[in-house]
Amino acid sequence: MVVPDDLFGLIPLWVGVYAIGAIGFGAAGWAVTQRFFLPILVGRRDERRFDQPIRRLLGVALVVFGQRRVLMSVSLKWRDLAGIGHFVIFWSFMSMAFSYLLFVFLDSIKPTISADILSGGGLKFFFWWLDIQSVVLLTVLVWAAIRRWGMKPKRLENLRNWDSGIVLLLIGGLMLFHQLTEWTHVAAVLEGREIGRPIAHLVGVEASEISLTTPIAGNIGQGLHNAGLSFGAANTLHGVFFWLHYMIILGFSIYIAYSKHMHTVAAPINTYFRSLKPRGALVPIANIEDAEVWGAKRPQEFSWKELLDGYACAVCGRCTVNCPANLSDKPLSPMHLILNIKENLAETASPLRKASDDREEQERIADQKPLFDEQFTEQWVWDCVTCGACEQECPVLVEHIDSIIDLRRHLVMTEARMPPGAEQTLRSLETRGHPWRGSQATRTDWAEGLPVRLLSEAAKDDKPIEVLFWVGCTAALEPRSQSTARAMARVLDRAGVSYAILGPEESCNGDPARRIGHEYLFEIMAKRNVELLDGYQVQTIVTTCPHCFNTLKNEYPDFGGNYQVEHYATYVKRLIDDGRLKLGKPIATTLTYHDSCYLGRINGIYDEPRDLIRAIPGIKLQEIPLRNRERGFCCGAGGGHMWIEETSGRRINHMRTDQALDTNPQMIGVSCPFCLQMFKEGIETAGRKDDVREVDIIELVAESMEE
């Protein structure tokens, strides 16, 4: 963009640019501080995320500048190309921002500075780039408007369309006035040359000469000149359009603080402060025994990072349209839950800050505008199955589950309000050490007739065991799942693995308690188990349950439990690869595989279960179209829902069963005891138990072992 002459012919251009800019950007900075930075500081400050700065910055480079998470959602199958549009908008905007630094703030001081920085070739490339991309972006904006208000995808329903409309108009205005400024500048230069009136401050300025050569603005400016636009009119319009463009820049910067596009400020910060822990690891309550509050129901009780999530949200709806609770017609919308926490914070932040030293006054202020019942209901919180689909889809790394679990923690630990199934499960965990309140089995009934050793006995031998087989409550005590424990024991025995189980000493790892929201009970169970495992000097653990696997591997390190933990899918695959286990008996069947959320999406294990299936002769492996791997659909048992009854909408496991049945399988394969039970019930409800069988992959491995 070529700069015009001095303002009104009297005020040096740079003085006007910097004076007006100071006012505009100052107002924008004040608004962002008042409406963003200060409110999030209302939250708890016990969470530290300042470690590994290099890794954090690399993440910002990939997510923000590489647009990795945005492009991840691009799919021809899902007919979602919005990520490409956002990529174009982002980099066009970044290009324009750099052009403002060069051509507005530097060239306003001296018009040759941009050429000094970029040199002739670089300056010409940048001028041509801006010329073409501004028109491309205008085209993309038209497509975006048609898509939002014409085609209107489901995830864009019930959003603030006026906000998006204003932003599209502002961005479009920047591109349009960029072009208008260049058109009129070209016309003025050409007319001035023809009548012998060169523009004094642009004589010998390389940027002005390059502008005449641009493929779009240069030719349109030539057309305006040919059409008879006078020198005076063209030169005046050049200045008018330049200043209108500048006013839009300043207006946009102020409007950001009052719109959903605050995410342009908050998202890079949120990306930097993202959790570097495994996705399946929840944040413990710091100093839980001395904590003044457990969980959260008021803005000041959430962590500053949880409050930051609300401002980082791009309001794209991807989390909600992939949430199994929402898709099964339940009230929960992860996006609206996060946004409603932010809206509640915006209403109360100022008085909360003033009462920062008075906890009781803060509670009184917050309780005047409660979150529950006014922003969302308790059912929203209990609908979540903690499957991670929301976080998988989020382009700005919002951590929805941490906020939901904090809300549960408050309901459970502070107010003792929870669904009946959750209450009964917690009572069973406290009194019996497992969640299966009706089970009459013991921890070792499943092993009857198998050469399974207890760790207490094996510890007396001189030769240490290779692995501890962590059986888990479900595989040990639930009748259908006991066959998976038996299959696993047979596989380990056939491969010659020296292993043992804890048997009566094993108790629940605490996952149900933690996901339901009873963090205190979880910590008691975790510390007790760590003490037991360390007492036996356990190093390697293998389990058939992804929930046990996730908790032992990703959450026990917070409590001193550092072990090599593997799910059977990776462990048994290695046994096969190493030649210790051979599969030869054919199983002629068509099997559709379902990805367990806690094995796949949360821990990234997708290939190994499929490799095990392919290693079995005769099995034809099928996938559930669209809903597999990262975009798999929950079975409905996560987040404590193995024991919490769904009270509205369709049952999630029925939806998932129907998706699998649509592939016409003979078997539906899983790698999780929770999924196994959910599919068993789903198949029976669908009336297909006579022709479709649910099966855990480890059962098939055991069946296919060579004699």
XYZ file of C-alpha atoms in Angstrom:
707
model
C 0.000 0.000 0.000
C 1.428 3.355 -1.054
C 1.108 6.150 1.496
C -0.685 9.440 0.655
C 0.521 12.993 1.241
C 0.480 14.819 4.574
C -2.825 15.052 6.422
C -4.770 18.090 5.121
C -1.497 19.151 3.553
C -0.421 20.482 6.977
C 0.126 17.665 9.461
C 2.994 15.279 8.651
C 1.585 11.892 7.752
C 3.537 10.031 10.412
C 2.272 12.388 13.137
C -1.339 11.675 12.193
C -0.718 7.918 11.908
C 1.004 7.628 15.261
C -1.257 10.047 17.144
C -4.483 8.420 15.969
C -2.912 4.974 16.372
C -1.965 5.734 19.965
C -5.582 6.614 20.722
C -7.032 3.624 18.876
C -4.593 0.982 20.027
C -4.600 2.458 23.512
C -8.373 2.030 23.668
C -8.025 -1.506 22.335
C -5.363 -2.337 24.916
C -7.511 -0.945 27.716
C -10.528 -2.957 26.542
C -8.550 -6.192 26.255
C -7.046 -5.671 29.707
C -10.404 -4.939 31.349
C -12.362 -7.600 29.514
C -9.779 -10.382 29.285
C -6.544 -10.214 31.253
C -7.979 -8.963 34.557
C -11.028 -11.274 34.574
C -9.027 -14.481 34.124
C -6.863 -13.473 37.091
C -9.972 -13.888 39.238
C -9.419 -17.663 38.922
C -7.314 -19.889 41.140
C -3.602 -19.440 40.656
C -2.447 -22.794 41.992
C -1.899 -24.197 38.509
C 1.554 -23.591 37.045
C 2.118 -23.931 33.316
C 5.397 -22.160 32.738
C 7.581 -25.230 32.241
C 9.197 -26.320 28.956
C 8.982 -22.947 27.191
C 10.630 -24.205 23.976
C 8.105 -27.003 23.612
C 5.287 -24.581 24.320
C 6.516 -22.116 21.703
C 6.850 -24.885 19.138
C 3.242 -25.779 19.833
C 2.199 -22.182 19.224
C 4.087 -22.209 15.923
C 2.286 -25.366 14.761
C -1.193 -24.624 16.079
C -1.368 -20.875 15.484
C 0.887 -20.191 12.521
C 0.712 -23.665 10.999
C -3.064 -23.809 11.620
C -2.575 -27.524 12.301
C -5.696 -28.009 14.388
C -7.845 -26.030 11.973
C -6.671 -28.007 8.960
C -7.110 -31.248 10.893
C -10.876 -30.847 10.565
C -10.802 -30.536 6.761
C -12.597 -33.518 5.280
C -14.199 -34.260 1.937
C -16.075 -37.151 3.546
C -17.581 -34.837 6.175
C -18.033 -32.083 3.566
C -16.214 -29.680 5.846
C -13.759 -27.386 4.070
C -14.011 -24.521 6.550
C -10.457 -25.174 7.724
C -9.090 -24.194 4.321
C -11.121 -20.991 4.414
C -9.831 -20.178 7.888
C -6.260 -20.867 6.771
C -6.666 -18.378 3.896
C -8.258 -15.778 6.186
C -5.569 -16.188 8.841
C -2.591 -15.861 6.534
C -4.206 -13.057 4.551
C -4.742 -11.216 7.812
C -1.155 -11.881 8.911
C 0.088 -10.605 5.544
C -1.975 -7.470 5.946
C -0.714 -6.967 9.487
C 2.875 -7.084 8.222
C 1.967 -4.676 5.437
C 0.604 -2.217 8.002
C 3.920 -2.272 9.829
C 5.816 -1.593 6.615
C 3.563 0.715 4.641
C 1.540 2.502 7.318
C 3.844 2.871 10.296
C 7.260 2.922 8.608
C 6.600 4.397 5.170
C 4.561 7.172 6.816
C 7.886 8.367 8.244
C 9.770 7.975 4.968
C 8.205 6.293 1.892
C 11.410 4.449 0.977
C 11.789 2.463 4.223
C 9.827 -0.552 2.944
C 12.137 -0.800 -0.087
C 15.182 -0.559 2.174
C 13.886 -3.497 4.225
C 12.610 -5.797 1.467
C 14.794 -4.681 -1.453
C 13.389 -4.352 -4.960
C 12.589 -7.998 -5.655
C 11.111 -8.643 -2.217
C 9.021 -5.490 -2.362
C 7.588 -6.405 -5.761
C 6.735 -9.914 -4.590
C 4.990 -8.572 -1.491
C 3.003 -5.984 -3.462
C 1.848 -8.632 -5.911
C 1.065 -11.026 -3.068
C -1.089 -8.454 -1.278
C -2.819 -7.538 -4.505
C -3.808 -11.115 -5.314
C -4.536 -12.356 -1.809
C -6.841 -9.424 -1.000
C -9.082 -10.413 -3.907
C -8.813 -14.113 -3.040
C -9.805 -13.319 0.531
C -12.816 -11.283 -0.610
C -13.909 -14.344 -2.572
C -13.405 -16.589 0.466
C -15.449 -14.174 2.601
C -18.330 -14.355 0.143
C -18.123 -18.164 0.299
C -18.029 -17.993 4.115
C -21.148 -15.797 4.178
C -23.024 -18.143 1.833
C -21.965 -21.117 3.933
C -22.966 -19.538 7.245
C -26.261 -17.948 6.256
C -27.193 -20.022 3.237
C -25.994 -23.598 3.703
C -25.748 -23.199 7.515
C -24.044 -26.373 8.815
C -25.482 -27.802 12.011
C -22.548 -26.723 14.126
C -23.196 -23.079 13.210
C -26.810 -23.136 14.347
C -27.770 -21.037 17.375
C -24.583 -18.970 17.219
C -24.264 -15.186 17.303
C -24.554 -14.584 13.588
C -24.499 -10.801 13.936
C -21.065 -11.002 15.560
C -19.702 -13.087 12.706
C -21.358 -10.742 10.216
C -19.625 -7.705 11.688
C -16.258 -9.460 11.589
C -16.748 -10.535 7.970
C -17.651 -6.955 7.051
C -14.607 -5.564 8.852
C -12.216 -8.027 7.200
C -13.901 -7.454 3.854
C -13.623 -3.718 4.394
C -9.883 -4.001 4.956
C -9.429 -5.946 1.721
C -11.736 -3.652 -0.253
C -10.111 -0.441 0.931
C -6.681 -1.908 0.278
C -7.717 -2.330 -3.331
C -9.426 1.074 -3.536
C -6.337 2.766 -2.119
C -4.163 1.127 -4.755
C -6.586 1.764 -7.630
C -6.763 5.470 -6.939
C -3.027 5.754 -6.325
C -2.285 4.154 -9.729
C -4.843 6.396 -11.426
C -3.376 9.510 -9.743
C 0.215 8.650 -10.742
C -0.702 7.931 -14.356
C -2.837 11.067 -14.666
C -0.128 13.152 -12.999
C 2.463 11.961 -15.479
C 0.157 12.752 -18.371
C -0.502 16.334 -17.252
C 2.991 16.932 -15.849
C 2.004 16.908 -12.166
C 4.095 14.266 -10.384
C 3.201 13.438 -6.766
C 6.074 15.135 -4.982
C 6.479 12.841 -1.965
C 6.450 9.738 -4.231
C 8.985 10.814 -6.829
C 11.651 8.108 -7.016
C 9.797 5.917 -4.483
C 10.086 2.281 -5.561
C 6.851 1.206 -3.868
C 4.896 3.656 -6.007
C 6.449 2.333 -9.227
C 5.831 -1.305 -8.268
C 2.200 -0.533 -7.456
C 1.643 0.361 -11.127
C 2.647 -3.184 -12.166
C 0.341 -5.207 -9.901
C -1.940 -7.540 -11.868
C -5.267 -6.471 -10.368
C -4.967 -3.006 -8.815
C -2.528 -1.863 -11.484
C -4.889 -2.750 -14.318
C -7.999 -1.397 -12.611
C -6.139 1.834 -11.809
C -5.145 2.031 -15.469
C -8.816 1.606 -16.360
C -9.858 4.451 -14.042
C -7.236 6.669 -15.627
C -8.451 5.749 -19.110
C -12.030 6.436 -18.007
C -11.091 10.042 -17.271
C -10.724 10.151 -13.489
C -9.066 13.497 -12.783
C -5.775 13.883 -10.980
C -7.324 15.845 -8.128
C -10.129 13.348 -7.594
C -7.811 10.327 -7.768
C -5.251 11.866 -5.418
C -7.923 12.931 -2.939
C -9.616 9.542 -3.022
C -6.251 7.875 -2.471
C -5.890 9.760 0.813
C -9.524 9.190 1.825
C -9.348 5.453 1.221
C -6.009 5.194 3.027
C -7.432 6.839 6.133
C -10.683 4.873 5.988
C -8.598 1.715 5.797
C -6.621 2.847 8.828
C -9.827 3.636 10.758
C -11.100 0.112 10.081
C -7.832 -1.302 11.440
C -8.233 0.675 14.652
C -11.952 -0.017 14.926
C -11.379 -3.729 14.435
C -8.708 -3.784 17.136
C -11.158 -2.217 19.602
C -14.098 -4.406 18.555
C -12.092 -7.592 19.163
C -12.398 -7.152 22.924
C -16.203 -7.054 22.649
C -16.671 -9.985 20.279
C -16.049 -13.700 19.948
C -12.914 -12.734 18.044
C -11.215 -12.185 21.353
C -9.970 -15.675 20.506
C -7.457 -14.046 18.136
C -5.748 -12.748 21.287
C -6.582 -15.553 23.697
C -6.040 -18.610 21.481
C -2.256 -18.182 21.041
C -1.947 -17.653 24.799
C -4.150 -20.670 25.465
C -2.041 -22.745 23.105
C 1.136 -21.736 24.922
C -0.354 -22.684 28.287
C -1.866 -25.952 27.049
C -1.445 -29.019 29.216
C 1.725 -30.916 28.407
C 0.559 -33.897 30.428
C -1.014 -36.871 28.640
C -4.532 -36.065 27.470
C -6.008 -38.647 29.826
C -4.510 -37.098 32.975
C -6.809 -34.892 35.048
C -5.421 -32.060 37.162
C -5.298 -32.981 40.885
C -6.653 -30.656 43.557
C -3.608 -28.935 45.026
C -3.174 -29.633 48.752
C -6.553 -31.323 48.808
C -6.747 -31.741 52.578
C -6.128 -28.038 53.193
C -8.033 -26.678 50.175
C -10.691 -24.079 50.962
C -12.894 -25.321 48.135
C -13.226 -28.591 46.296
C -14.061 -28.221 42.631
C -15.888 -25.186 41.330
C -19.314 -23.639 41.013
C -18.257 -19.970 40.977
C -15.881 -18.171 38.575
C -13.190 -17.614 41.201
C -13.122 -21.343 41.972
C -12.022 -22.334 38.471
C -8.321 -22.125 37.636
C -7.095 -19.177 35.581
C -6.466 -21.633 32.723
C -10.041 -22.890 32.824
C -11.251 -19.281 32.612
C -8.810 -18.602 29.780
C -10.443 -21.454 27.830
C -13.662 -19.455 27.544
C -11.925 -16.528 25.865
C -9.892 -18.792 23.585
C -13.037 -20.526 22.292
C -13.539 -19.718 18.605
C -17.287 -20.503 18.840
C -16.959 -22.880 15.904
C -19.199 -25.592 17.357
C -16.884 -28.472 16.449
C -16.811 -29.769 20.021
C -20.580 -29.849 20.371
C -21.367 -31.532 17.042
C -18.912 -34.308 17.915
C -20.068 -34.747 21.518
C -21.879 -38.093 21.898
C -24.056 -36.664 24.663
C -25.213 -33.828 22.427
C -25.611 -36.099 19.414
C -27.828 -38.386 21.506
C -30.180 -35.453 22.202
C -28.967 -34.625 25.682
C -28.675 -30.993 26.861
C -24.876 -30.892 27.161
C -23.093 -28.615 24.720
C -19.378 -28.458 25.576
C -19.022 -25.186 23.670
C -21.897 -23.462 25.431
C -20.775 -24.737 28.828
C -17.346 -23.151 28.381
C -18.844 -19.957 26.928
C -21.431 -19.691 29.700
C -18.697 -19.870 32.334
C -17.017 -16.990 30.489
C -20.242 -14.983 30.282
C -20.821 -15.506 33.984
C -17.267 -14.338 34.665
C -17.768 -11.236 32.504
C -20.798 -10.263 34.583
C -19.081 -10.704 37.941
C -15.366 -10.086 37.329
C -15.254 -6.434 38.388
C -16.871 -6.822 41.833
C -15.017 -10.101 42.379
C -11.690 -8.344 41.814
C -12.624 -5.607 44.275
C -13.429 -8.245 46.906
C -10.315 -10.313 46.215
C -9.293 -10.330 49.901
C -12.715 -11.330 51.214
C -13.685 -14.886 50.327
C -17.168 -14.674 51.861
C -17.933 -11.468 49.961
C -16.728 -13.056 46.744
C -19.041 -16.016 47.308
C -21.970 -13.658 48.007
C -21.278 -11.742 44.770
C -20.927 -14.889 42.669
C -24.043 -16.495 44.156
C -26.146 -13.571 42.959
C -25.492 -14.815 39.428
C -25.160 -18.591 39.855
C -23.813 -20.863 37.157
C -26.160 -23.744 37.872
C -29.716 -23.315 36.626
C -29.021 -19.894 35.098
C -26.162 -20.795 32.723
C -26.622 -24.559 32.581
C -28.104 -27.360 34.654
C -26.499 -30.125 36.674
C -27.603 -32.560 33.987
C -25.158 -30.929 31.556
C -22.350 -31.827 33.923
C -23.517 -35.418 34.405
C -24.161 -36.009 30.685
C -20.412 -35.939 29.915
C -18.767 -39.302 29.219
C -15.224 -37.798 29.269
C -14.530 -39.374 25.872
C -12.332 -36.482 24.739
C -14.132 -35.894 21.426
C -14.567 -32.208 22.285
C -10.871 -31.710 22.978
C -9.877 -33.763 19.942
C -11.864 -31.455 17.663
C -11.103 -28.111 19.296
C -8.828 -26.002 17.047
C -7.627 -23.809 19.943
C -6.930 -26.529 22.557
C -9.736 -25.722 24.987
C -9.723 -28.271 27.825
C -13.435 -28.829 28.393
C -13.152 -31.925 30.575
C -11.143 -30.223 33.347
C -13.932 -27.684 33.847
C -16.637 -30.366 33.793
C -14.763 -32.481 36.340
C -14.282 -29.435 38.578
C -18.044 -28.841 38.473
C -18.595 -32.500 39.393
C -16.077 -32.257 42.218
C -18.054 -29.438 43.753
C -21.367 -31.256 43.428
C -19.981 -34.503 44.859
C -17.471 -33.389 47.489
C -19.048 -30.141 48.681
C -22.785 -30.585 48.213
C -23.095 -34.399 48.004
C -25.436 -34.022 45.013
C -25.110 -36.666 42.320
C -27.150 -39.237 40.383
C -28.140 -42.349 42.375
C -25.849 -44.588 40.337
C -22.856 -42.386 41.106
C -23.632 -42.378 44.811
C -23.977 -46.154 44.945
C -20.750 -46.622 42.999
C -18.792 -44.383 45.351
C -20.226 -46.214 48.351
C -19.134 -49.541 46.869
C -15.653 -48.201 46.171
C -15.342 -47.005 49.763
C -16.609 -50.191 51.377
C -15.625 -52.949 48.953
C -12.732 -51.499 46.955
C -14.504 -51.898 43.609
C -17.505 -50.313 41.837
C -19.512 -53.487 41.158
C -21.890 -53.189 44.059
C -23.921 -56.313 43.218
C -21.053 -58.652 42.442
C -20.706 -61.809 44.542
C -17.455 -62.892 42.900
C -14.041 -62.642 44.474
C -10.989 -61.162 42.816
C -9.657 -64.572 41.822
C -12.747 -66.590 40.838
C -12.028 -65.938 37.169
C -8.651 -67.701 37.448
C -10.006 -71.042 38.637
C -8.275 -73.856 36.748
C -5.552 -71.612 35.316
C -1.873 -71.593 36.383
C -2.070 -68.027 37.710
C 0.293 -67.020 40.508
C -0.287 -64.360 43.109
C 2.374 -61.679 43.374
C 2.648 -62.335 47.100
C 3.773 -65.871 46.258
C 5.937 -64.938 43.272
C 7.775 -62.350 45.355
C 9.218 -65.143 47.424
C 10.998 -66.615 44.364
C 14.491 -65.547 43.449
C 13.508 -64.948 39.803
C 11.536 -61.711 39.352
C 8.389 -61.684 37.241
C 8.361 -59.975 33.849
C 5.010 -58.248 34.295
C 2.219 -57.710 36.747
C -1.132 -58.507 35.146
C -3.439 -55.814 36.525
C -6.764 -57.590 36.087
C -9.045 -54.680 36.976
C -12.406 -54.735 38.711
C -14.529 -55.381 35.638
C -12.519 -58.265 34.198
C -12.250 -59.835 37.653
C -15.824 -59.426 38.868
C -18.246 -58.923 35.961
C -19.316 -62.289 34.463
C -19.111 -61.381 30.750
C -15.734 -59.692 31.142
C -14.156 -62.503 33.142
C -13.515 -64.362 29.900
C -11.158 -61.547 28.830
C -9.079 -62.035 31.965
C -8.962 -65.773 31.340
C -7.963 -65.184 27.704
C -5.205 -62.804 28.752
C -3.840 -65.295 31.261
C -3.805 -68.036 28.608
C -1.983 -65.755 26.158
C 0.683 -64.821 28.719
C 1.131 -68.454 29.683
C 1.395 -69.630 26.060
C 3.995 -66.924 25.288
C 6.078 -68.050 28.248
C 5.727 -64.746 30.077
C 6.530 -64.852 33.770
C 3.652 -62.927 35.345
C 1.552 -62.675 38.474
C -1.587 -60.948 39.725
C -2.296 -59.109 42.948
C -5.423 -61.153 43.538
C -7.118 -60.253 46.843
C -4.678 -57.390 47.310
C -5.844 -55.660 44.126
C -8.365 -52.872 44.548
C -9.823 -50.393 42.096
C -7.330 -47.980 40.573
C -9.782 -45.150 41.360
C -10.782 -44.107 37.857
C -14.562 -44.259 38.539
C -14.182 -42.146 41.680
C -12.090 -39.544 39.894
C -14.334 -39.248 36.813
C -17.453 -39.071 38.954
C -15.838 -36.232 40.878
C -14.714 -37.690 44.222
C -11.078 -36.629 43.989
C -10.395 -37.275 47.667
C -11.451 -40.915 47.387
C -9.395 -41.301 44.219
C -6.272 -39.980 45.900
C -6.730 -42.355 48.836
C -7.043 -45.310 46.457
C -4.161 -44.162 44.260
C -1.765 -43.669 47.162
C -2.733 -47.024 48.650
C -2.082 -48.782 45.343
C 1.214 -46.986 44.782
C 2.363 -48.069 48.238
C 1.393 -51.656 47.451
C 3.049 -51.705 44.012
C 6.217 -50.051 45.271
C 6.362 -52.532 48.120
C 6.575 -55.315 45.552
C 8.990 -53.263 43.411
C 6.702 -53.601 40.415
C 8.171 -52.179 37.232
C 5.984 -53.383 34.347
C 2.193 -53.646 34.334
C -0.088 -54.961 31.607
C -3.875 -54.655 31.684
C -6.873 -55.427 29.495
C -8.754 -52.273 30.523
C -7.991 -48.910 28.836
C -9.330 -47.073 31.888
C -6.939 -48.916 34.210
C -4.185 -48.391 31.637
C -4.815 -44.637 31.454
C -4.982 -44.137 35.200
C -1.936 -46.232 36.054
C 0.170 -44.806 33.219
C -0.887 -41.164 33.083
C -2.269 -40.263 36.506
C -0.366 -42.321 39.072
C 2.918 -40.435 38.410
C 1.332 -37.439 40.192
C 1.258 -39.609 43.300
C 4.684 -41.169 43.002
C 3.676 -44.204 40.959
C 6.010 -44.453 37.984
C 5.664 -47.734 36.123
C 5.956 -49.093 32.606
C 2.266 -49.626 31.878
C 0.931 -51.238 28.703
C -2.443 -52.184 27.349
C -2.563 -55.728 26.067
C -2.862 -54.482 22.472
C 0.721 -53.189 22.414
C 2.132 -55.886 24.695
C 0.664 -58.879 22.868
C 1.563 -57.415 19.469
C 5.171 -57.296 20.628
C 4.961 -60.910 21.780
C 3.847 -61.844 18.265
C 6.502 -59.674 16.604
C 9.198 -61.241 18.799
C 8.066 -64.736 17.883
C 7.005 -65.639 21.424
C 3.360 -66.085 20.434
C 2.108 -67.703 17.244
C -1.429 -67.467 15.912
C -2.471 -70.089 13.426
C -6.025 -71.276 13.986
C -8.291 -69.564 11.437
C -11.412 -67.737 12.604
C -13.659 -67.196 9.608
C -15.681 -64.109 10.425
C -16.342 -60.500 9.478
C -15.426 -58.195 12.351
C -16.131 -54.493 12.770
C -13.716 -52.855 15.186
C -14.706 -50.153 17.668
C -12.047 -47.808 19.085
C -12.201 -47.442 22.846
C -11.966 -43.729 23.691
C -9.444 -44.259 26.478
C -7.236 -46.455 24.319
C -7.581 -44.624 21.011
C -8.441 -40.959 21.187
C -7.011 -40.343 24.636
C -3.860 -42.465 24.377
C -3.344 -42.644 20.620
C -3.345 -46.449 20.293
C -5.129 -47.234 17.028
C -2.932 -49.516 14.951
C -1.980 -52.212 17.456
C -5.500 -53.611 18.033
C -6.011 -53.728 14.277
C -2.630 -55.422 13.851
C -3.735 -58.116 16.298
C -6.920 -58.659 14.299
C -4.963 -58.924 11.041
C -2.596 -61.419 12.661
C -5.502 -63.853 13.112
C -6.095 -65.915 9.939
C -9.569 -65.706 8.429
C -10.854 -62.484 9.958
C -12.094 -59.777 7.599
C -11.613 -56.426 9.361
C -14.161 -53.642 8.773
C -14.299 -50.037 9.922
C -17.315 -47.973 10.914
C -17.514 -45.328 8.154
C -16.566 -41.806 9.301
C -16.716 -42.811 12.974
C -13.396 -44.586 13.528
C -9.958 -43.835 14.942
C -9.689 -40.174 16.060
C -13.317 -39.602 15.164
C -14.624 -42.726 16.816
C -17.849 -42.578 18.792
C -17.997 -43.368 22.518
C -19.692 -46.557 23.732
C -21.297 -44.460 26.481
C -19.540 -45.948 29.528
C -16.850 -43.335 30.208
C -16.909 -40.691 32.913
C -18.536 -43.080 35.386
C -21.439 -43.827 33.041
C -20.784 -47.530 33.334
C -22.782 -47.082 36.547
C -24.713 -43.832 35.920
C -27.979 -44.240 34.067
C -28.744 -41.942 31.124
C -31.926 -39.965 31.837
C -32.660 -38.212 28.543
C -32.266 -38.648 24.810
C -31.120 -41.882 23.191
C -28.748 -44.239 24.911
C -25.266 -43.574 23.547
C -24.404 -47.268 23.371
C -27.511 -47.909 21.263
C -26.382 -45.262 18.787
C -22.896 -46.751 18.616
C -24.257 -50.272 18.268
C -26.461 -49.169 15.366
C -23.435 -47.579 13.673
C -21.549 -50.866 13.967
C -24.532 -52.992 12.897
C -24.900 -50.881 9.757
C -21.668 -52.506 8.507
C -23.341 -55.975 8.624
C -20.702 -57.633 10.832
C -20.715 -61.090 12.348
C -18.686 -59.760 15.272
C -18.154 -56.373 16.853
C -14.639 -56.264 18.288
C -13.431 -54.121 21.193
C -10.381 -53.759 23.415
C -12.154 -52.660 26.585
C -14.374 -54.433 29.133
C -16.677 -51.386 29.391
C -17.190 -51.332 25.627
C -17.775 -55.079 25.700
C -20.702 -54.730 28.090
C -22.158 -51.757 26.264
C -22.175 -53.613 22.947
C -23.579 -56.727 24.582
C -26.569 -54.760 25.849
C -26.862 -52.831 22.585
C -26.877 -55.976 20.434
C -29.486 -57.606 22.670
C -31.690 -54.502 22.590
C -31.415 -54.397 18.786
C -32.579 -58.015 18.663
C -29.397 -59.206 16.959
C -27.811 -61.453 19.590
C -28.442 -64.561 17.475
C -26.414 -63.353 14.482
C -23.949 -60.769 15.871
C -21.514 -61.381 18.707
C -19.603 -58.875 20.802
C -16.021 -59.932 21.458
C -12.837 -58.601 22.991
C -9.858 -58.960 20.664
C -7.849 -60.764 23.342
C -10.501 -63.519 23.299
C -9.906 -64.021 19.578
C -6.142 -64.022 20.072
C -6.481 -66.767 22.677
C -8.811 -68.735 20.393
C -6.366 -68.505 17.473
C -3.247 -69.628 19.350
C -1.520 -72.604 17.731
C -1.824 -75.827 19.659
